[in-house]
Backbone as numpy.savetxt, mean C-alpha at the origin, in Angstrom:
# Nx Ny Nz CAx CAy CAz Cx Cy Cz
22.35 -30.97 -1.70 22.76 -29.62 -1.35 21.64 -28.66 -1.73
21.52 -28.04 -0.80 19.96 -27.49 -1.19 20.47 -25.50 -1.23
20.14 -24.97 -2.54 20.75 -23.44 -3.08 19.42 -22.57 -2.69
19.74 -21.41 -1.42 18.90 -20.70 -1.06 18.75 -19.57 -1.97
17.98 -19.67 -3.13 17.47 -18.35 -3.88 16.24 -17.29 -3.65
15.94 -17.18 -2.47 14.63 -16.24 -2.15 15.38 -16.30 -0.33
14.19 -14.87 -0.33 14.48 -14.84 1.20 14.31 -15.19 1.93
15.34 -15.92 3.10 14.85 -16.85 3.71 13.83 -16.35 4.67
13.54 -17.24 5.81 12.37 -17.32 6.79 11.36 -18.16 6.61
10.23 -18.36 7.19 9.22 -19.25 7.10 8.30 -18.59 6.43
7.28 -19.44 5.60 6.45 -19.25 4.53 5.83 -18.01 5.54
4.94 -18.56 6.65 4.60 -16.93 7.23 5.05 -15.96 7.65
6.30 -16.10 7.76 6.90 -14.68 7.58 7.01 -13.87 6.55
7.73 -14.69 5.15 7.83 -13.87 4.16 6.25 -13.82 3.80
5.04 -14.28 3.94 3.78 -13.78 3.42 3.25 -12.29 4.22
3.99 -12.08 5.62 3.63 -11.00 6.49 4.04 -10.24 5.95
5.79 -9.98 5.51 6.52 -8.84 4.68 5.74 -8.68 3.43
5.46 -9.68 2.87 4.92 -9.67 1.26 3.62 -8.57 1.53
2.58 -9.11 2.18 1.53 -7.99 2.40 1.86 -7.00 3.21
2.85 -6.94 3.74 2.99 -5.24 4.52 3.59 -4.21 3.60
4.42 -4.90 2.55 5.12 -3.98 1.10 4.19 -3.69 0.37
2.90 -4.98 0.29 2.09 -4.79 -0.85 1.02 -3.25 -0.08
0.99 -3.57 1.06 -0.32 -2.29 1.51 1.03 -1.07 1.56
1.87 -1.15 1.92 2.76 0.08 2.05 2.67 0.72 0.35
3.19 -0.09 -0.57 3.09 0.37 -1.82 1.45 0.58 -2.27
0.56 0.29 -1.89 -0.81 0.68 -2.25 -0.75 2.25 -1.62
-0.80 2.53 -0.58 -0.26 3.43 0.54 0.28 4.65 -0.42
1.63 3.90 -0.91 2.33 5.17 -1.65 1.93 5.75 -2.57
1.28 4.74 -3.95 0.75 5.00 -5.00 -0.26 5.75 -4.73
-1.35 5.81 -3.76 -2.06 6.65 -3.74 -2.01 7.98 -3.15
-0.87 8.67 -2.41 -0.42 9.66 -1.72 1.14 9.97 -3.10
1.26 9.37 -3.89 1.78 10.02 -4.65 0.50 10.81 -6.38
0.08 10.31 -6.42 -1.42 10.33 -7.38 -1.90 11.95 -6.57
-2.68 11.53 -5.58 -2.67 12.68 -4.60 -2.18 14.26 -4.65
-0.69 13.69 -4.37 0.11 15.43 -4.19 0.18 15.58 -5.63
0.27 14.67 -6.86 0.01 15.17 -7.92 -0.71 16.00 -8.89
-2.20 15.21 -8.15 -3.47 16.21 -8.56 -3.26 17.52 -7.78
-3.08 17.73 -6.55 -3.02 18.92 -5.62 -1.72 20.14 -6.49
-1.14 19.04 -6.98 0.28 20.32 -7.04 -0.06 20.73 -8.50
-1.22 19.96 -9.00 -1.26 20.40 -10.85 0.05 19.82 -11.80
0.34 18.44 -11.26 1.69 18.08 -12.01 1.23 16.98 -12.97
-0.52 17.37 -13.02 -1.06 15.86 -14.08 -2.24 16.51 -14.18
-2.68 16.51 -15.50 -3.48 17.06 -16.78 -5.10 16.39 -16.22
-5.86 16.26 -15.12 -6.48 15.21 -14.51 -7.54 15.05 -15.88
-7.97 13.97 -15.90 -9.06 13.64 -16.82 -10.60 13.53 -16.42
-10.36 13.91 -15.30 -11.82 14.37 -15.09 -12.07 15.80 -14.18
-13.47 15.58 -14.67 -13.77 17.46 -13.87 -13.87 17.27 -12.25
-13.95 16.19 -11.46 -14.49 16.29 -10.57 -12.79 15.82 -9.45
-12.08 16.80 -9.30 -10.82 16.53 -8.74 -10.90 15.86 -7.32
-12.12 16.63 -6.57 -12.48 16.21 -5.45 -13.16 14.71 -4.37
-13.97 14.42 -6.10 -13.74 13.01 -6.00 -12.64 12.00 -6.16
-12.00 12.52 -7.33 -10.72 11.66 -7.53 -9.66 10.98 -6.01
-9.61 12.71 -5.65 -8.69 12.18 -3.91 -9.16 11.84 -3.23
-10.96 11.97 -3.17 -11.65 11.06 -1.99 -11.47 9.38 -2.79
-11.96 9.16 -3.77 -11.08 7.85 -3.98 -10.05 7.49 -3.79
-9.05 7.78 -4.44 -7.71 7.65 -3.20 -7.46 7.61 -2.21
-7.82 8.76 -1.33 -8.25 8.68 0.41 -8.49 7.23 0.53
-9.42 7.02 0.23 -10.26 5.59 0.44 -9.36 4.45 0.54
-8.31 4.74 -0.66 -7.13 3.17 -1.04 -6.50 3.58 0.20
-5.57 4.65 0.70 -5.06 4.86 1.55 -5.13 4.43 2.64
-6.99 4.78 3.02 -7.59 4.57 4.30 -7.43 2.59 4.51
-7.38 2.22 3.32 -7.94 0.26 3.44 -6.79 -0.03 3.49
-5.79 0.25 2.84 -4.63 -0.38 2.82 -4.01 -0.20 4.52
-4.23 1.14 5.23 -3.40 1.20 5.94 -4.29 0.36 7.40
-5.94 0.13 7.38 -6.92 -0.69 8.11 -6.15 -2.29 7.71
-6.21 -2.35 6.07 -5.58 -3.77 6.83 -4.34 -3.80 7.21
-3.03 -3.10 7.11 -2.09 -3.60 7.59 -2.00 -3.54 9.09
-2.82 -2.22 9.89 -3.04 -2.46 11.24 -3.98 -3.81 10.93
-4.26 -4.21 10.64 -5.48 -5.45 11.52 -4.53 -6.66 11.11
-3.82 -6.85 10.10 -2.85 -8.14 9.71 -1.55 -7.87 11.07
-1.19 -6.88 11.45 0.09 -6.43 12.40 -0.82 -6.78 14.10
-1.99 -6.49 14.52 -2.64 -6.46 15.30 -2.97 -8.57 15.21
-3.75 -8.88 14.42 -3.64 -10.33 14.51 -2.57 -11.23 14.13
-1.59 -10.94 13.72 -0.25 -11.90 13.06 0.82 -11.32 13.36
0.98 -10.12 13.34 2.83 -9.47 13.60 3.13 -10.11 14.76
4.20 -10.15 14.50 5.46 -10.54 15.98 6.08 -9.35 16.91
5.44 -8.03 16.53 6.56 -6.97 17.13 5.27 -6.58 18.04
């Protein structure tokens, strides 16, 4: 008798969801960091604010390149 404890589907499916949560949550963390520095709701630790969100930008920008290019070569929709 075999006890289904994880979600089902095939290994490549749940690895497609797994990295589309993982870039969505990269995604968020950095657009929440973001409106933080912008709104003054965090003490930033460095002088240079402008770099800080162009770093971020950056996570934003990769995370959301690969999930188009993983959805573009592997998605089903």
């Amino acid at each position: 008798r075999r006890k289904m404890t994880r979600e089902s589907g095939t290994i490549r499916e749940r690895l497609y969801k797994a990295l589309v949560k993982r870039y969505e949550a990269e995604q968020e963390d950095a657009l929440v960091k973001i409106d933080a520095l912008l709104r003054g709701e965090v003490v930033p630790g460095h002088m240079d604010l402008t770099e800080d969100i162009d770093k971020l930008l950056s996570k934003v920008a990769s995370a959301a390149e690969k999930m188009a290019t993983l959805r573009q070569h592997y998605g089903t929709n």
